[in-house]
Coordinates of C-alpha atoms in Angstrom, one line a residue:
X25 CA -27.5 6.8 3.5
X26 CA -24.8 4.2 4.1
X27 CA -21.4 5.6 4.2
X28 CA -18.6 4.0 2.4
X29 CA -15.5 3.2 4.6
X30 CA -11.8 2.7 3.7
X31 CA -8.7 2.0 5.7
X32 CA -5.3 3.4 4.4
X33 CA -2.3 1.6 5.8
X34 CA 0.6 4.2 5.6
X35 CA -1.8 7.1 5.6
X36 CA 0.4 9.7 6.5
X37 CA 3.0 9.1 3.7
X38 CA 3.0 10.8 0.4
X39 CA 0.7 8.2 -1.4
X40 CA -1.3 7.6 1.6
X41 CA -2.1 11.2 2.3
X42 CA -3.2 11.5 -1.3
X43 CA -5.5 8.6 -1.0
X44 CA -7.1 9.9 2.3
X45 CA -7.5 13.3 0.6
X46 CA -9.1 11.7 -2.6
X47 CA -11.5 9.3 -0.9
X48 CA -12.6 11.8 1.7
X49 CA -13.3 14.2 -1.3
X50 CA -15.7 11.6 -2.6
X51 CA -17.6 11.4 0.7
X52 CA -16.0 8.3 2.1
X53 CA -15.2 7.7 5.8
X54 CA -11.3 7.0 5.9
X55 CA -9.1 5.7 8.6
X56 CA -5.4 6.1 8.6
X57 CA -3.0 3.7 10.1
X58 CA 0.6 5.0 10.5
X59 CA 3.1 5.9 13.2
X60 CA 1.8 9.5 13.1
X61 CA -1.7 10.8 12.8
X62 CA -3.2 12.3 9.5
X63 CA -5.4 15.1 10.5
X64 CA -7.3 14.8 7.4
X65 CA -8.4 11.3 8.1
X66 CA -11.8 10.5 9.8
X67 CA -10.1 8.4 12.4
X68 CA -6.5 7.4 13.2
X69 CA -4.9 4.1 14.5
X70 CA -1.3 5.0 15.6
X71 CA 1.3 2.1 15.1
X72 CA 3.7 1.6 17.9
X73 CA 7.2 0.9 16.9
X74 CA 8.3 -2.3 17.8
X75 CA 11.2 -5.0 17.0
X76 CA 8.6 -7.8 17.4
X77 CA 6.2 -8.4 14.4
X78 CA 3.7 -10.1 16.6
X79 CA 3.8 -7.4 19.2
X80 CA 3.1 -4.8 16.4
X81 CA 0.6 -6.8 14.5
X82 CA -1.3 -7.5 17.7
X83 CA -1.5 -3.8 18.7
X84 CA -2.7 -2.7 15.2
X85 CA -5.1 -5.4 15.0
X86 CA -6.7 -4.8 18.4
X87 CA -6.9 -1.0 17.9
X88 CA -8.5 -1.5 14.5
X89 CA -11.1 -3.8 16.0
X90 CA -11.7 -1.3 18.8
X91 CA -12.2 1.4 16.2
X92 CA -14.6 -0.5 13.8
X93 CA -16.6 -2.8 16.1
X94 CA -18.8 -4.8 13.9
X95 CA -18.7 -2.3 11.1
X96 CA -17.2 -3.4 7.7
X97 CA -15.1 -1.4 5.3
X98 CA -15.1 -1.3 1.5
X99 CA -11.5 -1.0 0.9
X100 CA -8.1 -1.4 2.6
X101 CA -5.3 0.3 0.8
X102 CA -1.9 -0.7 2.1
X103 CA 0.5 1.8 0.8
X104 CA 3.1 1.8 3.4
X105 CA 6.6 1.0 2.3
X106 CA 10.0 2.7 1.6
X107 CA 13.1 2.2 -0.4
X108 CA 16.8 1.3 0.6
X109 CA 19.6 0.2 -1.6
X110 CA 22.5 -2.0 -1.1
X111 CA 24.0 -5.1 -2.5
X112 CA 25.0 -8.2 -0.6
X113 CA 28.4 -6.7 0.3
X114 CA 26.9 -3.5 1.8
X115 CA 27.6 -2.6 5.4
X116 CA 23.9 -1.7 5.6
X117 CA 22.7 -4.9 4.3
X118 CA 21.2 -6.2 7.5
X119 CA 19.8 -3.0 8.6
X120 CA 18.1 -2.0 5.3
X121 CA 16.9 -5.5 4.7
X122 CA 15.3 -5.6 8.3
X123 CA 13.7 -2.0 7.6
X124 CA 12.4 -3.2 4.2
X125 CA 10.7 -6.2 5.6
X126 CA 9.2 -4.1 8.4
X127 CA 7.9 -1.5 6.0
X128 CA 6.5 -3.8 3.2
X129 CA 6.0 -7.4 4.5
X130 CA 4.7 -6.6 8.1
X131 CA 2.2 -4.0 6.9
X132 CA 1.0 -6.2 4.1
X133 CA 0.5 -9.2 6.3
X134 CA -1.3 -7.1 8.8
X135 CA -3.4 -5.5 6.1
X136 CA -4.4 -9.0 4.8
X137 CA -5.5 -10.2 8.1
X138 CA -7.4 -6.9 8.6
X139 CA -9.2 -7.7 5.3
X140 CA -10.1 -11.2 6.6
X141 CA -12.0 -9.6 9.5
X142 CA -13.1 -6.2 8.4
X143 CA -13.5 -6.2 4.7
X144 CA -17.1 -6.4 3.2
X145 CA -17.8 -9.3 1.0
X146 CA -16.8 -8.1 -2.6
X147 CA -14.4 -5.5 -1.0
X148 CA -10.9 -4.5 -2.3
X149 CA -7.6 -5.0 -0.7
X150 CA -4.6 -3.3 -2.5
X151 CA -1.0 -4.1 -1.7
X152 CA 2.2 -2.1 -2.7
X153 CA 4.6 -4.2 -5.0
X154 CA 7.4 -3.0 -7.2
X155 CA 8.0 -3.4 -11.0
X156 CA 11.8 -4.1 -10.2
X157 CA 11.0 -7.2 -8.0
X158 CA 9.6 -9.2 -11.1
X159 CA 13.4 -9.9 -11.7
X160 CA 16.7 -9.6 -9.7
X161 CA 17.7 -6.6 -7.8
X162 CA 21.4 -6.9 -7.3
X163 CA 21.8 -3.3 -6.1
X164 CA 18.8 -3.3 -3.6
X165 CA 18.6 -6.9 -2.5
X166 CA 16.6 -6.1 0.7
X167 CA 14.0 -4.0 -1.1
X168 CA 13.7 -6.5 -4.0
X169 CA 13.1 -9.5 -1.6
X170 CA 10.5 -7.6 0.5
X171 CA 8.5 -6.5 -2.6
X172 CA 8.6 -10.1 -4.2
X173 CA 7.1 -11.4 -1.0
X174 CA 4.3 -8.9 -1.2
X175 CA 3.7 -10.1 -4.8
X176 CA 3.6 -13.8 -3.4
X177 CA 1.1 -12.8 -0.7
X178 CA -1.1 -11.1 -3.2
X179 CA -1.2 -14.2 -5.4
X180 CA -1.8 -16.4 -2.4
X181 CA -4.9 -14.2 -1.3
X182 CA -6.5 -14.9 -4.6
X183 CA -6.4 -18.6 -4.0
X184 CA -9.5 -20.6 -2.7
X185 CA -9.5 -20.7 1.1
X186 CA -7.2 -17.8 1.4
X187 CA -9.3 -16.3 4.3
X188 CA -10.4 -13.2 2.4
X189 CA -14.3 -12.6 2.5
X190 CA -16.4 -13.9 -0.3
X191 CA -15.8 -12.0 -3.6
X192 CA -13.2 -9.8 -2.2
X193 CA -10.3 -8.9 -4.4
X194 CA -6.5 -8.6 -3.6
X195 CA -4.5 -6.5 -6.0
X196 CA -0.8 -5.5 -6.0
X197 CA 0.5 -2.3 -7.8
X198 CA 3.9 -2.5 -9.3
X199 CA 5.2 1.2 -9.9
X200 CA 8.7 2.0 -11.2
X201 CA 9.1 5.5 -9.3
X202 CA 6.3 7.5 -7.7
X203 CA 6.3 11.2 -8.2
X204 CA 6.8 12.3 -4.5
X205 CA 8.3 15.6 -3.1
X206 CA 11.1 13.2 -1.5
X207 CA 11.9 11.5 -4.7
X208 CA 12.1 14.8 -6.6
X209 CA 14.5 16.2 -3.7
X210 CA 16.8 13.1 -4.0
X211 CA 16.6 12.7 -7.8
X212 CA 16.3 16.3 -9.0
X213 CA 17.8 15.7 -12.5
X214 CA 15.5 12.7 -13.3
X215 CA 12.9 12.6 -16.0
X216 CA 9.9 13.3 -14.0
X217 CA 7.6 12.6 -16.9
X218 CA 8.4 8.8 -16.4
X219 CA 7.3 9.0 -12.8
X220 CA 3.7 7.9 -11.8
X221 CA 1.6 10.8 -10.3
X222 CA 0.0 10.1 -6.9
X223 CA -3.3 11.3 -8.1
X224 CA -3.4 8.8 -10.9
X225 CA -2.9 5.9 -8.4
X226 CA -5.6 7.5 -5.8
X227 CA -8.1 7.7 -8.7
X228 CA -7.2 4.1 -9.8
X229 CA -7.9 2.9 -6.3
X230 CA -11.1 4.7 -6.2
X231 CA -12.3 3.2 -9.3
X232 CA -11.3 -0.3 -8.3
X233 CA -13.0 0.3 -4.9
X234 CA -16.2 1.2 -6.7
X235 CA -16.0 -1.5 -9.2
X236 CA -14.8 0.2 -12.1
X237 CA -12.1 -1.5 -14.2
X238 CA -11.2 -3.6 -11.3
X239 CA -8.6 -6.3 -12.0
X240 CA -9.0 -10.0 -11.1
X241 CA -7.8 -11.0 -7.5
X242 CA -4.2 -11.9 -7.4
X243 CA -3.3 -9.5 -10.2
X244 CA 0.0 -7.9 -10.1
X245 CA -0.6 -4.5 -12.0
X246 CA 2.3 -2.5 -13.4
X247 CA 2.0 1.2 -13.4
X248 CA 3.9 2.4 -16.4
X249 CA 4.4 6.1 -17.1
X250 CA 5.8 7.4 -20.2
X251 CA 5.8 11.1 -21.4
X252 CA 3.4 12.0 -18.5
X253 CA 0.9 9.3 -19.5
X254 CA 0.2 6.3 -17.0
X255 CA -1.3 2.9 -17.9
X256 CA -2.1 0.1 -15.6
X257 CA -0.7 -3.1 -17.2
X258 CA -1.4 -6.4 -15.6
X259 CA 1.7 -8.6 -15.5
X260 CA 1.2 -11.6 -17.8

């Protein structure tokens, strides 16, 4: 029997760990790409921290090629990312913008190239956008710019001649707030019923990976949670 395969970029983070768990429980082989190993994953590619994008991208690309050889994967889930605030007068503007770019744009760009080489025809690539970046983000400019760039990349990948395999689909998810332990720690008084559960996202990714309710390529899918119920709503 052929084993289904997935790569989770950011596989040791809260959402990444949930995706590794979920796909493994369904019998998939799952590789994690992150700065630290995920012991639950079938295999790990460790990212070496670098100030050079070309250096980091080259290292990850080479290590994934070494791991996979000529074997293809059915899904690449890029769930790496982070959050930092600050407007244009913030003393941390440069530092935070640099960090957001590394966490969101570097990882998404690398994931798109990995998909061009290692994704099966008809496979799935997911990228992590943000609902906030559909408009201005005056209090978190670095974050807003980085996520908007991810949206643009997703739409570019849907175009003819994008480099993705035949029939492959690129979809960006646009959540508001994810229900993670870290978010609960820093926002203890928030309304958790409006936060999107990680299990919902992992299950949605699995459905899309297996062809169930899969959006069209280039779709920016908002994840809207209200009173504990989440809907995936494509951006018009």
